[in-house]
N, CA and C of each residue as an Amber inpcrd file, in Angstrom:
protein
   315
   0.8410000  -1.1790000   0.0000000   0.0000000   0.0000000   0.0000000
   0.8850000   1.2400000   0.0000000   0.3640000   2.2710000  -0.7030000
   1.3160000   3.4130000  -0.5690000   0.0690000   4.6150000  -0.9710000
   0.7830000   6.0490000  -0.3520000   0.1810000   7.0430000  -0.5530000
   1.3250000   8.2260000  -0.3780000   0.5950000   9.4640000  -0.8230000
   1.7210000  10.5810000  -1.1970000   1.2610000  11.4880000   0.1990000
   2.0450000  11.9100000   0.6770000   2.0760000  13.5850000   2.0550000
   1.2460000  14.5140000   1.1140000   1.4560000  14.7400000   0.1500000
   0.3870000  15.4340000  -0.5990000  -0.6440000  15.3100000  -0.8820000
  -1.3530000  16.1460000  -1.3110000  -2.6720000  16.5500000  -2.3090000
  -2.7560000  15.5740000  -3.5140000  -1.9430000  15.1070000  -3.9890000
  -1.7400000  15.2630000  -5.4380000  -2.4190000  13.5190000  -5.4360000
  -3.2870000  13.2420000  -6.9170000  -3.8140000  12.1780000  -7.4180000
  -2.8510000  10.7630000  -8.0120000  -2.7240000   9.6740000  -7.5660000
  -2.1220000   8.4500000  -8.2320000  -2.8750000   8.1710000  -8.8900000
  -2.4550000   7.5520000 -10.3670000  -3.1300000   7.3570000 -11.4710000
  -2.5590000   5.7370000 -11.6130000  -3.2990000   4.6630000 -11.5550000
  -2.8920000   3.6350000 -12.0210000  -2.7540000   3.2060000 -13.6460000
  -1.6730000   3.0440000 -13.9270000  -1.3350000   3.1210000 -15.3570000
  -2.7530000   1.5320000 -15.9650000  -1.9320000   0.7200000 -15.2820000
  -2.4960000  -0.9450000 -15.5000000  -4.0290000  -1.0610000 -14.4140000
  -5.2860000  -0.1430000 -14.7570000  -6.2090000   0.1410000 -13.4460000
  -6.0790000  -1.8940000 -13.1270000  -6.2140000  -2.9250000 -13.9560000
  -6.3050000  -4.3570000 -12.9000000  -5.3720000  -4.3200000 -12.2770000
  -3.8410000  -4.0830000 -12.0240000  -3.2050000  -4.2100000 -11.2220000
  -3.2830000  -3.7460000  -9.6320000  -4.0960000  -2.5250000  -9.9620000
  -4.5700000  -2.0410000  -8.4300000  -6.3280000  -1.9050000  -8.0200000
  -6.1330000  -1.6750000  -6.8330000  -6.8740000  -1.8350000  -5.7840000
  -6.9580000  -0.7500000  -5.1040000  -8.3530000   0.0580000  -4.5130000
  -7.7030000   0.6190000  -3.7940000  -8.5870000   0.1540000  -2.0550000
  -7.9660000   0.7210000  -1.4050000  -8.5870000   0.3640000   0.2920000
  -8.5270000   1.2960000   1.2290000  -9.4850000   1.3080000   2.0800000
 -10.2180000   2.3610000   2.8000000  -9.5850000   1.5550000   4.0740000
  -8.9240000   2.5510000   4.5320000  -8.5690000   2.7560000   6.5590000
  -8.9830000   3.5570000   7.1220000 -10.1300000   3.5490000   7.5390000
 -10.6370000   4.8240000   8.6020000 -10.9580000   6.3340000   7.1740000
 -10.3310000   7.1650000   7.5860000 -10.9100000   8.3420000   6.2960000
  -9.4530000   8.2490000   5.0460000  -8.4880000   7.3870000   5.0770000
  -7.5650000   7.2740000   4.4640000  -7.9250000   6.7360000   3.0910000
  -7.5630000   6.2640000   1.8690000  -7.4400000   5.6920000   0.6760000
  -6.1560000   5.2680000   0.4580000  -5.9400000   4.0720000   0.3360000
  -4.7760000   3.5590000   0.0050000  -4.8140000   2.6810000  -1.4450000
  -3.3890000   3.0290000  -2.1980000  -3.6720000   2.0290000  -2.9490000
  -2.5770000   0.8770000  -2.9240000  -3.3090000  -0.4530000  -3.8220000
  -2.9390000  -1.8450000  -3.4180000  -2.2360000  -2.5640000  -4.0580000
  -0.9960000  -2.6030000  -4.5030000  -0.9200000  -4.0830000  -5.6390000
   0.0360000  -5.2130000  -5.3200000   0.3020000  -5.7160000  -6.1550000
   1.4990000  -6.6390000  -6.3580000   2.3570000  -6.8180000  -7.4270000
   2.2780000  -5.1840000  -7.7000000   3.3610000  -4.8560000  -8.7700000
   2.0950000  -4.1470000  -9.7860000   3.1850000  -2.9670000 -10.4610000
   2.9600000  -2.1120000 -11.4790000   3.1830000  -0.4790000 -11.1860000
   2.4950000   0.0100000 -11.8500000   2.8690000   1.1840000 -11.6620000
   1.7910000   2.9570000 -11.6830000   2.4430000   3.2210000 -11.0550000
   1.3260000   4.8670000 -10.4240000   1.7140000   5.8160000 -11.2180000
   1.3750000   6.9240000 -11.7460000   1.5100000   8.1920000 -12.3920000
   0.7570000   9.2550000 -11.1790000   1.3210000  10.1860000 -11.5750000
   0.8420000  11.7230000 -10.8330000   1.4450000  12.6720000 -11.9030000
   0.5310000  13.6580000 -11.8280000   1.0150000  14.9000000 -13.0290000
   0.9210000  15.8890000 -11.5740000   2.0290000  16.1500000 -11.5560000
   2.7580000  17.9770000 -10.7120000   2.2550000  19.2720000 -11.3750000
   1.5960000  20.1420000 -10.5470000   1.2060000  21.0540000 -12.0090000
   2.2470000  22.1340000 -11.5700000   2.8530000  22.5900000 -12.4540000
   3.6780000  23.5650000 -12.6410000   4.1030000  24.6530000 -11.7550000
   2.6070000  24.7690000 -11.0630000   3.2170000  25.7170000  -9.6080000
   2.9370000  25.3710000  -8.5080000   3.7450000  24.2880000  -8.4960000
   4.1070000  23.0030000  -7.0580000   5.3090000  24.5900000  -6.9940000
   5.0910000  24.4350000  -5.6920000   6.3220000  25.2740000  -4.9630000
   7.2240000  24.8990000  -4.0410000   7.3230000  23.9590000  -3.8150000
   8.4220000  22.8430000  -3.2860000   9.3890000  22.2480000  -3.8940000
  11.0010000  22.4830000  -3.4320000  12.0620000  21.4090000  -4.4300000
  11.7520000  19.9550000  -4.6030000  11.4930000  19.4520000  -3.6080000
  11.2920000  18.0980000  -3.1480000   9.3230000  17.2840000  -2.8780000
   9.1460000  16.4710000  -3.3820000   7.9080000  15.6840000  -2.8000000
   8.2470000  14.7920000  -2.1920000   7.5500000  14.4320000  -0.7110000
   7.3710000  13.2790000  -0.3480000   6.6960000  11.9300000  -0.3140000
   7.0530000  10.3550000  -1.0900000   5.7850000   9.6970000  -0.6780000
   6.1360000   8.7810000  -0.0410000   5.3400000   7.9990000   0.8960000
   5.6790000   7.1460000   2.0440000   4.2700000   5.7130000   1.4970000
   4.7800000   5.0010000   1.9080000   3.7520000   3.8090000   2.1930000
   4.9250000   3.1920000   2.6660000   4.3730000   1.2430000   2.8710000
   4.7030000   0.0680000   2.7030000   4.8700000  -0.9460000   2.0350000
   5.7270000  -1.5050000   1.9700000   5.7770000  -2.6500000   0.7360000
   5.9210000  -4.2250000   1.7890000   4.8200000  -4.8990000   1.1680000
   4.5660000  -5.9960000   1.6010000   5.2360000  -7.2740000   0.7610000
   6.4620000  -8.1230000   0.9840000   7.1140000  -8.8220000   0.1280000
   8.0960000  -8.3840000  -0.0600000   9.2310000  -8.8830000  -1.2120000
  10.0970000  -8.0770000  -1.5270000   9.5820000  -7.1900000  -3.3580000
   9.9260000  -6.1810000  -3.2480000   9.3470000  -5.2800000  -4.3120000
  10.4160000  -4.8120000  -4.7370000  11.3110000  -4.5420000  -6.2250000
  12.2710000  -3.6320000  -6.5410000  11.5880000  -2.2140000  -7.0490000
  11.5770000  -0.7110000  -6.2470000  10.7360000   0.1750000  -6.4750000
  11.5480000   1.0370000  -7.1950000  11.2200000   1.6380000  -8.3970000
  12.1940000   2.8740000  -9.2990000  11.0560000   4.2520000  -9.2050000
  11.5920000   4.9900000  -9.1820000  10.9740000   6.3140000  -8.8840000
  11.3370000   7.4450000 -10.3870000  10.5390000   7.9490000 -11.2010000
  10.9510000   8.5100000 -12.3010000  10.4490000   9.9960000 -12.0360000
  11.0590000  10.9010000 -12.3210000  10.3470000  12.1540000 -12.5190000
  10.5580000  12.3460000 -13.9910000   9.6850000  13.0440000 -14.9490000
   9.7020000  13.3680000 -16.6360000  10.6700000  12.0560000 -17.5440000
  10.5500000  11.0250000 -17.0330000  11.0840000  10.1000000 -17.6630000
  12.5150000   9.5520000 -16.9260000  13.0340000  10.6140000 -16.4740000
  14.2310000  10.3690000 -15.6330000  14.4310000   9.9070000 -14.4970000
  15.2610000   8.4710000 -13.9030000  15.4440000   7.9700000 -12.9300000
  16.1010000   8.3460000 -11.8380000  15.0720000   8.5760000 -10.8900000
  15.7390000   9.3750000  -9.3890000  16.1080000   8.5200000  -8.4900000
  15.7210000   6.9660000  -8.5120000  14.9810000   6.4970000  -7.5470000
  15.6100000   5.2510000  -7.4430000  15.8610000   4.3240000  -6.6270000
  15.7300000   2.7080000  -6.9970000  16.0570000   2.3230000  -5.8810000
  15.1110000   0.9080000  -5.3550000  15.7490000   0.5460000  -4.2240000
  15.2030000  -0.5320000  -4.0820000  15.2980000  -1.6400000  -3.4350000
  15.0140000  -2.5200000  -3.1070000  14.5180000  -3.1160000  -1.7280000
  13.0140000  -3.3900000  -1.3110000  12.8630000  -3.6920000  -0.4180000
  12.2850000  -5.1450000   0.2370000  12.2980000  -4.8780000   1.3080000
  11.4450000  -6.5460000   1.9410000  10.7700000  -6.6160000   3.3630000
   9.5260000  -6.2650000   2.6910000   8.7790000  -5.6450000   4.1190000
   9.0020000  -4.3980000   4.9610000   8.8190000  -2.9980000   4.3070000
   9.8390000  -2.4380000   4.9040000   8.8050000  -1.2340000   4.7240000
   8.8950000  -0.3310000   5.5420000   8.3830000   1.1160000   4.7280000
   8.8140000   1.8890000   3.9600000   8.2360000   2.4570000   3.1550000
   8.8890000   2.7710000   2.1820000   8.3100000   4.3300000   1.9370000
   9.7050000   5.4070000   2.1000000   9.6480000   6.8830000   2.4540000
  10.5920000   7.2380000   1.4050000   9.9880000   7.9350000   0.3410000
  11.0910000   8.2470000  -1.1060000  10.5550000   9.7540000  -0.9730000
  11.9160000  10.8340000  -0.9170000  11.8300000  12.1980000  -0.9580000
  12.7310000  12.8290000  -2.6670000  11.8700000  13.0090000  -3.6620000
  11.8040000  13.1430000  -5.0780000  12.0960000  14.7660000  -5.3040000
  13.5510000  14.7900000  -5.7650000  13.6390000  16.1290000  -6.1570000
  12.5060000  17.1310000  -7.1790000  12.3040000  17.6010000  -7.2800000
  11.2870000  18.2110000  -8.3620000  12.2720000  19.0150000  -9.3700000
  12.0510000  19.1580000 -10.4610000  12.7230000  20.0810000 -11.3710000
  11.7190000  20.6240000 -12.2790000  10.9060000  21.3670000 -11.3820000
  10.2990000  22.1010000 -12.3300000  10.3180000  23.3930000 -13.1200000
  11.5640000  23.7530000 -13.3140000  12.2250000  24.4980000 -14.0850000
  12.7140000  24.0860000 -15.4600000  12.6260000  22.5350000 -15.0270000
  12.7740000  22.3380000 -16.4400000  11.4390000  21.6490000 -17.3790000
  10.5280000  21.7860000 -16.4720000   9.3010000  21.8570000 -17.2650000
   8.6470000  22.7960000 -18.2800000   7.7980000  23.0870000 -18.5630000
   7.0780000  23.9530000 -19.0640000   5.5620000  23.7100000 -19.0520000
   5.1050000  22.4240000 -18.1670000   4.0560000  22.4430000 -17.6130000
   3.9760000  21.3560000 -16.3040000   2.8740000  20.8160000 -16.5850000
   3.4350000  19.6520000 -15.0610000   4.1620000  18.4910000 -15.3730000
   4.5940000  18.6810000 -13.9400000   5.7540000  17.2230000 -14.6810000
   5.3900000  15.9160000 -13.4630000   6.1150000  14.6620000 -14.4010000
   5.1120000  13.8260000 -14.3470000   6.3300000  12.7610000 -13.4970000
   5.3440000  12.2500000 -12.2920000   6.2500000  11.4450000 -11.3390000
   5.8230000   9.4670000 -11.6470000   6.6700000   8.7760000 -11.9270000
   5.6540000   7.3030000 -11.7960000   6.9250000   6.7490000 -11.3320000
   5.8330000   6.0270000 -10.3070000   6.4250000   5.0460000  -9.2990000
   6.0360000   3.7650000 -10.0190000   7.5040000   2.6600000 -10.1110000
   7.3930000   1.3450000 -10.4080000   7.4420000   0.6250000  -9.6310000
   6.6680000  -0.3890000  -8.9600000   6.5350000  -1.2180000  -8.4150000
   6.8490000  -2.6830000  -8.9960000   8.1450000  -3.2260000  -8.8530000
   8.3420000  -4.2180000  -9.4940000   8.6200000  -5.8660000  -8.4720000
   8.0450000  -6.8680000  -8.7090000   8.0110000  -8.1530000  -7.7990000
   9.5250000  -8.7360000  -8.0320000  10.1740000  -9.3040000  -6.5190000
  11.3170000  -9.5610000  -7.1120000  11.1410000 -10.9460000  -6.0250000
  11.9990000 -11.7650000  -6.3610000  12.3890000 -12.7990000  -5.6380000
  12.9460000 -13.5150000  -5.0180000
């Protein structure tokens, strides 16, 4: 399960791969691999985003901002707290974050 400190919407690329689930007034979403999109709109005023969840299993997670790899790590049962530079200077509109969720063994 994972969710963002922010405002901002996860977009499931593959919608069968996810799930989502209700904790109290929370929304979480669910899988066992694939991957999330969020579009940043341009006047995010922060260098950095934060997103936090958990990864249940072992998961290899890559973190992309505009196509470019910020991110990678490997976990196993673990929480999982990724702080994503922003470069939105080099946008010219919103720029676009996707988290990969990949099953490893």
């Amino acid at each position: 399960m994972m969710h963002d400190t922010t405002n901002i919407r996860w977009t499931a690329l593959d919608p069968t791969l996810w799930s989502e689930r209700a904790l109290g007034a929370n929304v979480f979403l669910q899988s066992t691999g694939g991957v999330v999109r969020a579009n940043v709109t341009s006047d995010y005023q922060h260098p950095q985003i934060a997103v936090q969840g958990y990864v249940r299993g072992r998961m290899l997670v890559e973190a992309y901002v505009n196509g470019a790899l910020k991110f990678e790590r490997l976990y196993s049962h673990a929480p999982l707290l990724v702080e994503l530079g922003m470069d939105m200077h080099d946008c010219d509109g919103p720029c676009q974050l996707d988290l990969h969720f990949i099953p490893a063994a």
